[in-house]
Amino acid sequence: MLAIETRGLTRLFDGKPAVEDLGLEVPLGAFYGFLGPNGAGKSTTIKMLTGLLAPTSGAARVLGLDLSRDALAVKSRIGVVPDGLSLFERLSGAEQLRIHGQLYGLDRPTAARRAEELLDALDLTADAGKLVGDYSHGMKKKLALGCALIHGPSLLFLDEPFEGIDAVAVSGIRRMLKDLVGRGAMTIFLTSHVLEVVERLVTHVGIIHRGRLAMQGTLDEVRAAGTLEETFIRAVGEERNGGPGLSWLDPAADRVGTGRA
Amino acid sequence: MRGTLAAVAELRARLLVRRLRGKGGLAEGVALGVLFLLAIPLGLLFAAAIGAGSYRAARTGHGLRVDVALAAILFGLWQSWTALSLTLNDRDGLDLRRFLVYPLPPGRVYLLGVLSGIAGDPIGLFWLILLCGVWGGAAVARPGPWLALLAVALLLFALATVFLVALLQELLSSMLRRRRLREVAIGLAFVATGWTLAAAWGGGARSWRNALPALRTVQWAAFPAALTNAAAVRLYGGDGAGALPFLGALAAATAVTGFLAFRLALAAARSAGDVGEVRGGARPGRGMWLGPLRGRFAALVEKEAKYLLRHPLARIYAVIVPGFAALVAWKVEPAIPREAGEVLRALPLFGFAVYTHLVMQIFWLNGLGWERGGARTFYLAPVGLADVLGAKNAALYAFSLVIFLAAGAVSLAVGGRPPAWAIAGALALHAGLAPFLYGLGNVVTVLNPRAAPFAVQRNGSLSWLSGLAGMAILSLACGAFSLPVLLALRLESPWLVPAAWALLGAAGLWAYFRTLPGAGRLMESRRDALLPVVCGDDA
């Protein structure tokens, strides 16, 4: 059985395709890196797979369940860290974790116990009583990861989990994720721009470009003889460099636009 | 500098135009137009009524009739202006924090923001027309140079009200940031409520009324109304010189209030926005006691209750509504003659049942406005969206009931105990209106959400369209609930009122539970449009 399987998954915005005819195949227990340049359709795909966005057409099965028919059953078995995060900013970190756990069906004592463990594991115990709105971006990301894990999901969706957080936090999260997949505890579907991090983490890779799946397979199959970065650039093409200009930044230029040089 | 301020003005204009041309902007524009169209004739209508009162007062010159009329006009205007400004003011285009980065004097930006809050606001326009009515009535009754002083008094009244609202907003949000201050304020509120309830329980209404003259000083907390009232009483009595000290005091207090509000806003804009620890928030095991509620629904209700209790506007209303109840019981109720009958004498109490729902309308008309990214959780988690809306309504009703009960207790303590049927009626009215308002409010919440800031000084909690819808919903509901009152007056049977309201409420509750799943389905179908707005991606 595949953890994620999509057939012809398409999403149009104002008639223009953001994701087109997507056919993903993510094996159970895989650590799947979903790569693509900005605007390629990565977040749109995750949103469709997690129930945040309705597909225009196509079908998706998640953990063997039809996403359109068994949405609630799918939701209770997956954990998600969406791009914009899904945190209640006027709850404290501890309240957020516990209430989140309860929303996923845990009873209060279990949710509270797991929340304490997660706060400890994510190094957030000292800030557990602060409102989430006052957390730094990195702390919010860690808390969101805690929320995604509290109910023990079988499949974890992470949309740019390393964006905006420091190297120490990245290292901690990376270790935790690798450990979870290594233990056979879950499948992870991750999007990221940081190819070096992805290359060190994932077992499988999919590359999306302009809404279409350019390639997918195991890490070794995809990168073939080269590095992942080389494969990625081959798949999506080089970006045009900025040309000369910005003349007002020259040493002798009129910088404030008063007409005096 | 002029160029930079012009750029600010252009930015504000462009933001408005873009909002009107964007998704749902046409409906917003129509709503804004309708509000202006309503505000002007309605304002003129009420201005005529107030003008007639002002005319009579100016003709009479002295005495209790003048004192009561002016106090009712000025305190009434001030209170409703304050309450509604806190709800519907739309100044988010001139948020100080956003402008700190530009080379602009922050004082000027702040002043521009506050003043444009009146000029571009149909509600502000409505009150300005009413003030014109006060002046017009006086001018027709007794032309003369004293009218210039009256105009100054009314202008200062408007400015002072706007600045005091701004100061209140800043103070309350500042209290949220300082834990100790917040806890002292909550403690004082509890002591005051306990004292009031003890007085009411011990049959202390009479002693309360006797003590009121000593508490007259309290009115100066509402200084825009109190000082204008003191000046106006003297002006209407022909004592222009006597009014001058009060006008001077009003001008000085207005300036000081404006300055303090600005300094607090500037300090808040420059602060990191850190609100510190939440009491008991560090321990995941500690949570609210929710009685028999269990499971996901209990978690949803707890989250909603915490949001309400932490919302600065909800806290403002928890103080303002009982305060207003005391004022009405003190100033208005004694003015209703005994021969008017029991039903009419109970109207202020019934009014508070409606008023509590009115001030809480931002929460039932824009229930998702404060969720931000949290709204995604409702779609990601295995929860029913009807439950999400139901939990919002349940928490809001409990909060609204507590405020109403506090207002009722204060009213009882100050004004004396009304007959049992009136108490039953007020409770039935408050409970009976809720399912109608919340049921229809859920539809507005889902169809026209707006990302709202979690702070009082940057308002804009409701779009004009939602505000207009709320006005229509509340008017229709009040219209339906007023029919039994007319019948009771005709049949002289007051118990008919609570009985009919309880029946209407039961029908409303039935309809509410029948339509709630539909509201949940509507929320599901509106997912793609709703999330970008609520999460602030569109903001």
PDB file of C-alpha atoms in Angstrom, chain B residues 35-147:
ATOM      1  CA  LEU B  35     -24.799  53.084   5.748  1.00  0.00           C
ATOM      2  CA  PHE B  36     -24.176  56.688   4.740  1.00  0.00           C
ATOM      3  CA  LEU B  37     -27.645  56.877   3.215  1.00  0.00           C
ATOM      4  CA  LEU B  38     -29.090  55.490   6.436  1.00  0.00           C
ATOM      5  CA  ALA B  39     -26.890  57.589   8.689  1.00  0.00           C
ATOM      6  CA  ILE B  40     -27.898  60.902   7.147  1.00  0.00           C
ATOM      7  CA  PRO B  41     -31.740  60.639   7.224  1.00  0.00           C
ATOM      8  CA  LEU B  42     -31.693  58.702  10.498  1.00  0.00           C
ATOM      9  CA  GLY B  43     -29.291  61.211  11.948  1.00  0.00           C
ATOM     10  CA  LEU B  44     -31.564  64.026  10.781  1.00  0.00           C
ATOM     11  CA  LEU B  45     -34.603  62.283  12.279  1.00  0.00           C
ATOM     12  CA  PHE B  46     -32.956  61.809  15.646  1.00  0.00           C
ATOM     13  CA  ALA B  47     -31.388  65.246  15.398  1.00  0.00           C
ATOM     14  CA  ALA B  48     -34.884  66.677  15.047  1.00  0.00           C
ATOM     15  CA  ALA B  49     -35.993  64.825  18.190  1.00  0.00           C
ATOM     16  CA  ILE B  50     -32.903  65.843  20.116  1.00  0.00           C
ATOM     17  CA  GLY B  51     -33.211  69.342  18.682  1.00  0.00           C
ATOM     18  CA  ALA B  52     -36.761  69.523  20.061  1.00  0.00           C
ATOM     19  CA  GLY B  53     -35.420  68.569  23.491  1.00  0.00           C
ATOM     20  CA  SER B  54     -32.664  71.132  23.177  1.00  0.00           C
ATOM     21  CA  TYR B  55     -35.218  73.732  22.010  1.00  0.00           C
ATOM     22  CA  ARG B  56     -37.409  73.110  25.070  1.00  0.00           C
ATOM     23  CA  ALA B  57     -34.409  73.197  27.390  1.00  0.00           C
ATOM     24  CA  ALA B  58     -33.196  76.484  25.894  1.00  0.00           C
ATOM     25  CA  ARG B  59     -36.688  77.972  26.238  1.00  0.00           C
ATOM     26  CA  THR B  60     -36.999  76.829  29.841  1.00  0.00           C
ATOM     27  CA  GLY B  61     -33.495  77.917  30.749  1.00  0.00           C
ATOM     28  CA  HIS B  62     -33.253  76.572  34.313  1.00  0.00           C
ATOM     29  CA  GLY B  63     -34.462  73.758  36.508  1.00  0.00           C
ATOM     30  CA  LEU B  64     -34.633  69.982  36.729  1.00  0.00           C
ATOM     31  CA  ARG B  65     -36.223  69.586  33.290  1.00  0.00           C
ATOM     32  CA  VAL B  66     -33.229  71.257  31.652  1.00  0.00           C
ATOM     33  CA  ASP B  67     -30.722  69.331  33.792  1.00  0.00           C
ATOM     34  CA  VAL B  68     -32.319  65.941  33.052  1.00  0.00           C
ATOM     35  CA  ALA B  69     -32.787  66.648  29.329  1.00  0.00           C
ATOM     36  CA  LEU B  70     -29.208  67.798  28.803  1.00  0.00           C
ATOM     37  CA  ALA B  71     -27.755  64.975  30.893  1.00  0.00           C
ATOM     38  CA  ALA B  72     -29.808  62.418  28.972  1.00  0.00           C
ATOM     39  CA  ILE B  73     -28.759  63.872  25.601  1.00  0.00           C
ATOM     40  CA  LEU B  74     -25.054  64.286  26.356  1.00  0.00           C
ATOM     41  CA  PHE B  75     -24.470  61.179  28.467  1.00  0.00           C
ATOM     42  CA  GLY B  76     -26.553  59.087  26.055  1.00  0.00           C
ATOM     43  CA  LEU B  77     -24.681  60.384  23.023  1.00  0.00           C
ATOM     44  CA  TRP B  78     -21.332  59.939  24.701  1.00  0.00           C
ATOM     45  CA  GLN B  79     -22.016  56.425  25.848  1.00  0.00           C
ATOM     46  CA  SER B  80     -23.401  55.098  22.595  1.00  0.00           C
ATOM     47  CA  TRP B  81     -20.690  56.854  20.599  1.00  0.00           C
ATOM     48  CA  THR B  82     -18.024  55.325  22.827  1.00  0.00           C
ATOM     49  CA  ALA B  83     -19.482  51.824  22.658  1.00  0.00           C
ATOM     50  CA  LEU B  84     -20.041  51.850  18.896  1.00  0.00           C
ATOM     51  CA  SER B  85     -16.722  53.486  18.089  1.00  0.00           C
ATOM     52  CA  LEU B  86     -14.995  50.658  19.885  1.00  0.00           C
ATOM     53  CA  THR B  87     -16.903  48.239  17.691  1.00  0.00           C
ATOM     54  CA  LEU B  88     -17.062  49.736  14.247  1.00  0.00           C
ATOM     55  CA  ASN B  89     -14.257  52.228  13.961  1.00  0.00           C
ATOM     56  CA  ASP B  90     -12.081  51.509  10.945  1.00  0.00           C
ATOM     57  CA  ARG B  91      -8.599  52.981  11.312  1.00  0.00           C
ATOM     58  CA  ASP B  92      -6.429  50.056  10.381  1.00  0.00           C
ATOM     59  CA  GLY B  93      -5.008  51.942   7.408  1.00  0.00           C
ATOM     60  CA  LEU B  94      -3.108  54.226   9.796  1.00  0.00           C
ATOM     61  CA  ASP B  95      -1.571  51.817  12.231  1.00  0.00           C
ATOM     62  CA  LEU B  96       1.259  53.671  13.971  1.00  0.00           C
ATOM     63  CA  ARG B  97       3.510  50.614  14.048  1.00  0.00           C
ATOM     64  CA  ARG B  98       3.430  50.396  10.255  1.00  0.00           C
ATOM     65  CA  PHE B  99       4.408  54.046   9.888  1.00  0.00           C
ATOM     66  CA  LEU B 100       7.265  54.157  12.396  1.00  0.00           C
ATOM     67  CA  VAL B 101       9.652  53.101   9.674  1.00  0.00           C
ATOM     68  CA  TYR B 102       8.918  56.256   7.603  1.00  0.00           C
ATOM     69  CA  PRO B 103      10.384  59.703   8.284  1.00  0.00           C
ATOM     70  CA  LEU B 104       7.044  61.100   9.514  1.00  0.00           C
ATOM     71  CA  PRO B 105       6.206  62.741  12.844  1.00  0.00           C
ATOM     72  CA  PRO B 106       4.254  60.012  14.639  1.00  0.00           C
ATOM     73  CA  GLY B 107       2.029  62.592  16.376  1.00  0.00           C
ATOM     74  CA  ARG B 108       0.747  63.796  13.035  1.00  0.00           C
ATOM     75  CA  VAL B 109       0.135  60.267  11.786  1.00  0.00           C
ATOM     76  CA  TYR B 110      -1.747  59.454  14.986  1.00  0.00           C
ATOM     77  CA  LEU B 111      -3.883  62.591  14.795  1.00  0.00           C
ATOM     78  CA  LEU B 112      -4.631  61.909  11.131  1.00  0.00           C
ATOM     79  CA  GLY B 113      -5.668  58.360  12.036  1.00  0.00           C
ATOM     80  CA  VAL B 114      -7.956  59.433  14.878  1.00  0.00           C
ATOM     81  CA  LEU B 115      -9.601  62.275  12.975  1.00  0.00           C
ATOM     82  CA  SER B 116     -10.090  60.261   9.800  1.00  0.00           C
ATOM     83  CA  GLY B 117     -11.833  57.759  12.074  1.00  0.00           C
ATOM     84  CA  ILE B 118     -14.611  60.343  12.437  1.00  0.00           C
ATOM     85  CA  ALA B 119     -14.665  61.826   8.958  1.00  0.00           C
ATOM     86  CA  GLY B 120     -14.768  58.565   7.014  1.00  0.00           C
ATOM     87  CA  ASP B 121     -17.151  56.863   9.360  1.00  0.00           C
ATOM     88  CA  PRO B 122     -20.941  56.871   8.835  1.00  0.00           C
ATOM     89  CA  ILE B 123     -21.429  56.239  12.550  1.00  0.00           C
ATOM     90  CA  GLY B 124     -19.310  59.276  13.398  1.00  0.00           C
ATOM     91  CA  LEU B 125     -21.282  61.279  10.845  1.00  0.00           C
ATOM     92  CA  PHE B 126     -24.509  60.147  12.513  1.00  0.00           C
ATOM     93  CA  TRP B 127     -23.383  61.533  15.865  1.00  0.00           C
ATOM     94  CA  LEU B 128     -22.123  64.754  14.365  1.00  0.00           C
ATOM     95  CA  ILE B 129     -25.585  65.282  12.842  1.00  0.00           C
ATOM     96  CA  LEU B 130     -27.120  64.685  16.291  1.00  0.00           C
ATOM     97  CA  LEU B 131     -24.808  67.274  17.796  1.00  0.00           C
ATOM     98  CA  CYS B 132     -25.892  69.679  15.051  1.00  0.00           C
ATOM     99  CA  GLY B 133     -29.456  68.913  16.151  1.00  0.00           C
ATOM    100  CA  VAL B 134     -28.612  69.963  19.724  1.00  0.00           C
ATOM    101  CA  TRP B 135     -27.122  73.199  18.468  1.00  0.00           C
ATOM    102  CA  GLY B 136     -29.909  73.804  15.952  1.00  0.00           C
ATOM    103  CA  GLY B 137     -32.653  73.369  18.572  1.00  0.00           C
ATOM    104  CA  ALA B 138     -30.926  75.825  20.862  1.00  0.00           C
ATOM    105  CA  ALA B 139     -30.353  78.296  18.004  1.00  0.00           C
ATOM    106  CA  VAL B 140     -34.017  78.316  17.017  1.00  0.00           C
ATOM    107  CA  ALA B 141     -35.127  78.707  20.641  1.00  0.00           C
ATOM    108  CA  ARG B 142     -32.813  81.513  21.634  1.00  0.00           C
ATOM    109  CA  PRO B 143     -30.553  83.113  19.025  1.00  0.00           C
ATOM    110  CA  GLY B 144     -27.573  84.966  20.400  1.00  0.00           C
ATOM    111  CA  PRO B 145     -23.814  84.958  20.868  1.00  0.00           C
ATOM    112  CA  TRP B 146     -24.048  82.175  23.499  1.00  0.00           C
ATOM    113  CA  LEU B 147     -24.477  79.783  20.557  1.00  0.00           C
TER     114      LEU B 147
END
